[in-house]
mmCIF file with all atom_site columns, C-alpha atoms in Angstrom:
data_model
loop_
_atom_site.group_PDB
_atom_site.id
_atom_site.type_symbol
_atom_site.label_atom_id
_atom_site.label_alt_id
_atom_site.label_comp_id
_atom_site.label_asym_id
_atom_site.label_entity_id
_atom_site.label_seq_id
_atom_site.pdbx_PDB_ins_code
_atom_site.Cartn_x
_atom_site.Cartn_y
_atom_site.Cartn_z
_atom_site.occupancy
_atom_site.B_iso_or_equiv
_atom_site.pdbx_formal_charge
_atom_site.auth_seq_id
_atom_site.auth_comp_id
_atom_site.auth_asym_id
_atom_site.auth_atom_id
_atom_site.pdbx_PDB_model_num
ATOM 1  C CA . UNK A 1 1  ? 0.748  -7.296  2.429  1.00 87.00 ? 25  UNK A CA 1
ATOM 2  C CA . UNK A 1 2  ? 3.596  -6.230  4.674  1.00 94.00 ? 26  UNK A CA 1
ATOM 3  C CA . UNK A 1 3  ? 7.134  -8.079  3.876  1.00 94.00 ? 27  UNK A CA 1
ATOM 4  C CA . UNK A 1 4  ? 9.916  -7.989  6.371  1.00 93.00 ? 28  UNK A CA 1
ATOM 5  C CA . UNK A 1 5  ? 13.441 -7.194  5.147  1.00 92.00 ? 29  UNK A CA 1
ATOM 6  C CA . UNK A 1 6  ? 14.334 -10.755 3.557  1.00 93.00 ? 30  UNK A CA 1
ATOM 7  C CA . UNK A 1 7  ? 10.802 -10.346 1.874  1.00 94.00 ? 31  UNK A CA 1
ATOM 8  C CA . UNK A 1 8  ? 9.186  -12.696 4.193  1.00 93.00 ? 32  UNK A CA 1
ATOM 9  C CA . UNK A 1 9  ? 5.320  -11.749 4.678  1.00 95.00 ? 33  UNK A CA 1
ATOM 10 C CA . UNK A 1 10 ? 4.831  -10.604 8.403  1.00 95.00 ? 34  UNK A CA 1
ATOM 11 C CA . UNK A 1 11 ? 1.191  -11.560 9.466  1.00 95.00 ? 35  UNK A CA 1
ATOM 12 C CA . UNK A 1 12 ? -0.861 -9.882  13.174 1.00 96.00 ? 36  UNK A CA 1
ATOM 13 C CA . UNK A 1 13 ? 0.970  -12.103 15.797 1.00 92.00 ? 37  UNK A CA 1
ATOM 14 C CA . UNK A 1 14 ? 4.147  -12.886 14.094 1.00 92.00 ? 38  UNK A CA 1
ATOM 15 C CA . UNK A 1 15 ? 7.304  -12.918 16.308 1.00 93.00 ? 39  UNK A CA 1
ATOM 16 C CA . UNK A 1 16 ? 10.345 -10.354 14.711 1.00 93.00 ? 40  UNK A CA 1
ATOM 17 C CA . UNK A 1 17 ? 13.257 -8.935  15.519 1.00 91.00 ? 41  UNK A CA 1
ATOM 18 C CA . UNK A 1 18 ? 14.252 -5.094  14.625 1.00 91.00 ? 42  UNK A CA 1
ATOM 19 C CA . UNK A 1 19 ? 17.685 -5.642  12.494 1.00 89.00 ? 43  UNK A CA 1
ATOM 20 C CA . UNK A 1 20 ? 19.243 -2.402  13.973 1.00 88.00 ? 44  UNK A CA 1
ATOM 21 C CA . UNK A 1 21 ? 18.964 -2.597  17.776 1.00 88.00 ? 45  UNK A CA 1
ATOM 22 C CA . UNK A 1 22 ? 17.733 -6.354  17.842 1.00 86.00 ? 46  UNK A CA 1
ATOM 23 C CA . UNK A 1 23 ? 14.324 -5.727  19.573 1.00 88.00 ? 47  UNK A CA 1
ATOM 24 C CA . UNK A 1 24 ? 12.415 -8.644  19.421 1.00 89.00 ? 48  UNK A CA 1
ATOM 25 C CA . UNK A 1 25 ? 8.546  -8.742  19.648 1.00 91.00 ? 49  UNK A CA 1
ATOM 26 C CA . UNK A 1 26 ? 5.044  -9.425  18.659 1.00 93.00 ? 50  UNK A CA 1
ATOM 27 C CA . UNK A 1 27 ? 3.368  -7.879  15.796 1.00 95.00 ? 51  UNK A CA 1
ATOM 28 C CA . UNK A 1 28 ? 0.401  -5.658  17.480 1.00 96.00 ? 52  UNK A CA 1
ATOM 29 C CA . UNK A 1 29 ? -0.736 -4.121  14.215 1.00 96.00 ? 53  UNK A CA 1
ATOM 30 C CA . UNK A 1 30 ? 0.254  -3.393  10.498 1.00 97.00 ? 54  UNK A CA 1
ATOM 31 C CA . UNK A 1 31 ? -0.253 -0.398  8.000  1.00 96.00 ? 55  UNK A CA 1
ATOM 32 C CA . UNK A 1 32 ? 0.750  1.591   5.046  1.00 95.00 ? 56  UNK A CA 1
ATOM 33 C CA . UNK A 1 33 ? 1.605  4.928   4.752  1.00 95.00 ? 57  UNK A CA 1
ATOM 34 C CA . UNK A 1 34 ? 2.213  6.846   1.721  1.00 95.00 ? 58  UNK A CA 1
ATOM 35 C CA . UNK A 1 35 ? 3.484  3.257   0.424  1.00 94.00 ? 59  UNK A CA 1
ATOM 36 C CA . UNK A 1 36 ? 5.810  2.252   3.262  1.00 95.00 ? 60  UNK A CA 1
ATOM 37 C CA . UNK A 1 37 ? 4.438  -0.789  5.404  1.00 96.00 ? 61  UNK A CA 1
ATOM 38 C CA . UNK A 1 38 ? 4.793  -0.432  9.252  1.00 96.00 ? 62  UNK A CA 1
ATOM 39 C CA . UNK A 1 39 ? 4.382  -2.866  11.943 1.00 97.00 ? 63  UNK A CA 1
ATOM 40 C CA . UNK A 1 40 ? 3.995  -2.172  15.401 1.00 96.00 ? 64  UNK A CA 1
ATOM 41 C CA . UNK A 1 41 ? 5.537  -4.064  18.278 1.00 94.00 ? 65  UNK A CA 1
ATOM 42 C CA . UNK A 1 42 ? 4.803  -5.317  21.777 1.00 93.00 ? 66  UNK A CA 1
ATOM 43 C CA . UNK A 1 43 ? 7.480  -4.753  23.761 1.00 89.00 ? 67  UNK A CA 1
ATOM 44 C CA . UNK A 1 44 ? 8.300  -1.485  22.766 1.00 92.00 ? 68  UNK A CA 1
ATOM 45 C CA . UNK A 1 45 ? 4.521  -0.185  21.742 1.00 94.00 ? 69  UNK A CA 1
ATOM 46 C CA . UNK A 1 46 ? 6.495  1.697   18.908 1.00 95.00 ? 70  UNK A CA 1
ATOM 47 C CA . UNK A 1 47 ? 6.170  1.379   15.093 1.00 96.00 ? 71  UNK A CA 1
ATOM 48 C CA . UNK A 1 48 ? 9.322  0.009   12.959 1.00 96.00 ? 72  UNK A CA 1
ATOM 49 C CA . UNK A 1 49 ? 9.193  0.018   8.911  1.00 96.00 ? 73  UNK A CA 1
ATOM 50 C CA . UNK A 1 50 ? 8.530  -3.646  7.864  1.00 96.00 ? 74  UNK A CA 1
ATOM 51 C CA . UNK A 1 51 ? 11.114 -3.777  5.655  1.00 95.00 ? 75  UNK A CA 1
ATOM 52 C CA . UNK A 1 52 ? 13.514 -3.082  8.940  1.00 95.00 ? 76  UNK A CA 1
ATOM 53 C CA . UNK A 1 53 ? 12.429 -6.333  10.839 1.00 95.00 ? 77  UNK A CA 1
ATOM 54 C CA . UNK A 1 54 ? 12.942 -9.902  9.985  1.00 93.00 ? 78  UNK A CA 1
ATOM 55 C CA . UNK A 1 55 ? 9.997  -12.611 10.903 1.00 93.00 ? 79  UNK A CA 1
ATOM 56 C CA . UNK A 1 56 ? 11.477 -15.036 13.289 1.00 90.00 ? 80  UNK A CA 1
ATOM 57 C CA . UNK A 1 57 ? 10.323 -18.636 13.046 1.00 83.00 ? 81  UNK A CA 1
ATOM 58 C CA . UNK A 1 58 ? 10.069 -21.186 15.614 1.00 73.00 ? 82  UNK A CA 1
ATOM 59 C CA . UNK A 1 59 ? 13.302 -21.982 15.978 1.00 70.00 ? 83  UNK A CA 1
ATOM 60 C CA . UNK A 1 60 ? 14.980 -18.482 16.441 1.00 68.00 ? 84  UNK A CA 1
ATOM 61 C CA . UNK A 1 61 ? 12.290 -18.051 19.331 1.00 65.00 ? 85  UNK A CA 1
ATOM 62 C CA . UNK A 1 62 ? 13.305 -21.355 21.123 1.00 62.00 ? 86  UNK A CA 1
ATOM 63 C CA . UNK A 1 63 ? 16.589 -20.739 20.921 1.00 57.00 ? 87  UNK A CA 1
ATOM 64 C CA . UNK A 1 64 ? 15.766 -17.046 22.879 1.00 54.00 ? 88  UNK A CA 1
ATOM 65 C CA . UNK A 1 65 ? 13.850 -18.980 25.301 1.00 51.00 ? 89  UNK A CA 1
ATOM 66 C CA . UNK A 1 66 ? 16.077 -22.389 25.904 1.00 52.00 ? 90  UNK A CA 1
ATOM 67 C CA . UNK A 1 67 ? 19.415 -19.512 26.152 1.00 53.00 ? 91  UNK A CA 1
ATOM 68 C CA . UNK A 1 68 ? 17.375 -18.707 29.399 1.00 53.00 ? 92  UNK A CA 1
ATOM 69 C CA . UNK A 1 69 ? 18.742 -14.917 28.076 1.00 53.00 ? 93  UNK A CA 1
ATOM 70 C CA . UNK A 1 70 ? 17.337 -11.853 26.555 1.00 53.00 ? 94  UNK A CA 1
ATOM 71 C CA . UNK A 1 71 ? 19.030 -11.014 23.536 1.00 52.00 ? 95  UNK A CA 1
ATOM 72 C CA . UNK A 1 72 ? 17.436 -8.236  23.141 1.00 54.00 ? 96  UNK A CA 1
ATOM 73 C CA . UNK A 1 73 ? 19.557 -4.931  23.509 1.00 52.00 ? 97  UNK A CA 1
ATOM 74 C CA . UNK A 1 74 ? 18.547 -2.471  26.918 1.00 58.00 ? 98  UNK A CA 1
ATOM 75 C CA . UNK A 1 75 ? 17.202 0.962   24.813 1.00 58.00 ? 99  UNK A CA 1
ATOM 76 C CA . UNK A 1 76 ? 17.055 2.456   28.352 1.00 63.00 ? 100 UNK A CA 1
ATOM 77 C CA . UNK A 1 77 ? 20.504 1.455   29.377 1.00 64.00 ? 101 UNK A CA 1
ATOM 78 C CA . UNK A 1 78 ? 21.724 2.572   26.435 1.00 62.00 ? 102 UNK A CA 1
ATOM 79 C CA . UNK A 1 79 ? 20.066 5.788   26.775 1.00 66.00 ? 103 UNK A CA 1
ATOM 80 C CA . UNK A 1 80 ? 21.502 6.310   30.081 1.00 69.00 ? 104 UNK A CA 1
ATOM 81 C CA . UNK A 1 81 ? 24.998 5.366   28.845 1.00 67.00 ? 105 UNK A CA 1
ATOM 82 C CA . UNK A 1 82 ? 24.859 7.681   25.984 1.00 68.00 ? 106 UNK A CA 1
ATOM 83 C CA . UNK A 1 83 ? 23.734 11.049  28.425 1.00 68.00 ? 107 UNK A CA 1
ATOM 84 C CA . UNK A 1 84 ? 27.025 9.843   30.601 1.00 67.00 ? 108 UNK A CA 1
ATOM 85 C CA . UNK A 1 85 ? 28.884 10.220  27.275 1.00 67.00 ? 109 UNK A CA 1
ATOM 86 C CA . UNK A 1 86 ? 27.511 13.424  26.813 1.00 65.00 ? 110 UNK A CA 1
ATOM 87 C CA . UNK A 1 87 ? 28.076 14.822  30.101 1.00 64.00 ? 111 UNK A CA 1
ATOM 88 C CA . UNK A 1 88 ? 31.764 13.787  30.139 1.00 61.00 ? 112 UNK A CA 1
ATOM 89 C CA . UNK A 1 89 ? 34.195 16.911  30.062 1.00 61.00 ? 113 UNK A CA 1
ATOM 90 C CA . UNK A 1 90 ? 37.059 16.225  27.358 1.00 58.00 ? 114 UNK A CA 1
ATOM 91 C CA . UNK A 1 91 ? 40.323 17.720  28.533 1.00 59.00 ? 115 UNK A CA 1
ATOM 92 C CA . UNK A 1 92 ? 43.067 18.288  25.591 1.00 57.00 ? 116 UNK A CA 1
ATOM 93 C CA . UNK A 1 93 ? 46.108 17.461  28.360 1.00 59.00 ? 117 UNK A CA 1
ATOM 94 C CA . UNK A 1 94 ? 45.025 14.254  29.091 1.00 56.00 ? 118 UNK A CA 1
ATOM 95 C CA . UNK A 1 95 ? 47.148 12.350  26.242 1.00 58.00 ? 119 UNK A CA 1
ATOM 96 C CA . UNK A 1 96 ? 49.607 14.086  23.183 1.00 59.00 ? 120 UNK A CA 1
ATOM 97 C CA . UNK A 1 97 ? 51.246 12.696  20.578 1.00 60.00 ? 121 UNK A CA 1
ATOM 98 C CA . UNK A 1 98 ? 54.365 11.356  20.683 1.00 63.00 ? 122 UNK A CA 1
ATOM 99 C CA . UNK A 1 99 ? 56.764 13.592  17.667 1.00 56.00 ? 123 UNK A CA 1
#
């Protein structure tokens, strides 16, 4: 039996959100390895420890869907903003301290 990370069991088809980056999806599949549980989601076809997702209920999915939003975070806009981050050139004469 997989738990989620309030200890909540997380059954094939349950709805949950991924506490770090707030991914939000479908349990595809569960399984243990070497005594960690795993579940593996929909939307991102990826596997997340169970005890890193919390089981959404009904109500935390209607309020998703009434919002008309997706509250879920963009990994790929992210991922884009973070290589612009990297490719920035730091210049030590842009600011100094004042003293």
């Amino acid at each position: 039996m997989a738990s989620d990370a309030r200890d909540i069991e997380i059954t094939l088809d349950s709805h949950v959100r991924y506490v770090d980056t707030g991914t939000i999806g479908k349990v595809l599949d569960i399984k243990t390895t070497d005594g960690v549980d795993w579940v593996k989601i929909d939307k991102t076809d990826l596997w997340y420890r169970a005890d890193l997702v919390e089981v959404l209920d009904s109500k935390d999915l209607k309020k998703r869907f009434d919002d008309g939003g997706d509250d879920e975070l963009d990994i790929e806009a992210l991922k884009e903003k973070a290589n612009k981050l990297e490719n920035m050139q730091m210049d030590s004469s842009v600011a100094e301290g004042g003293g």
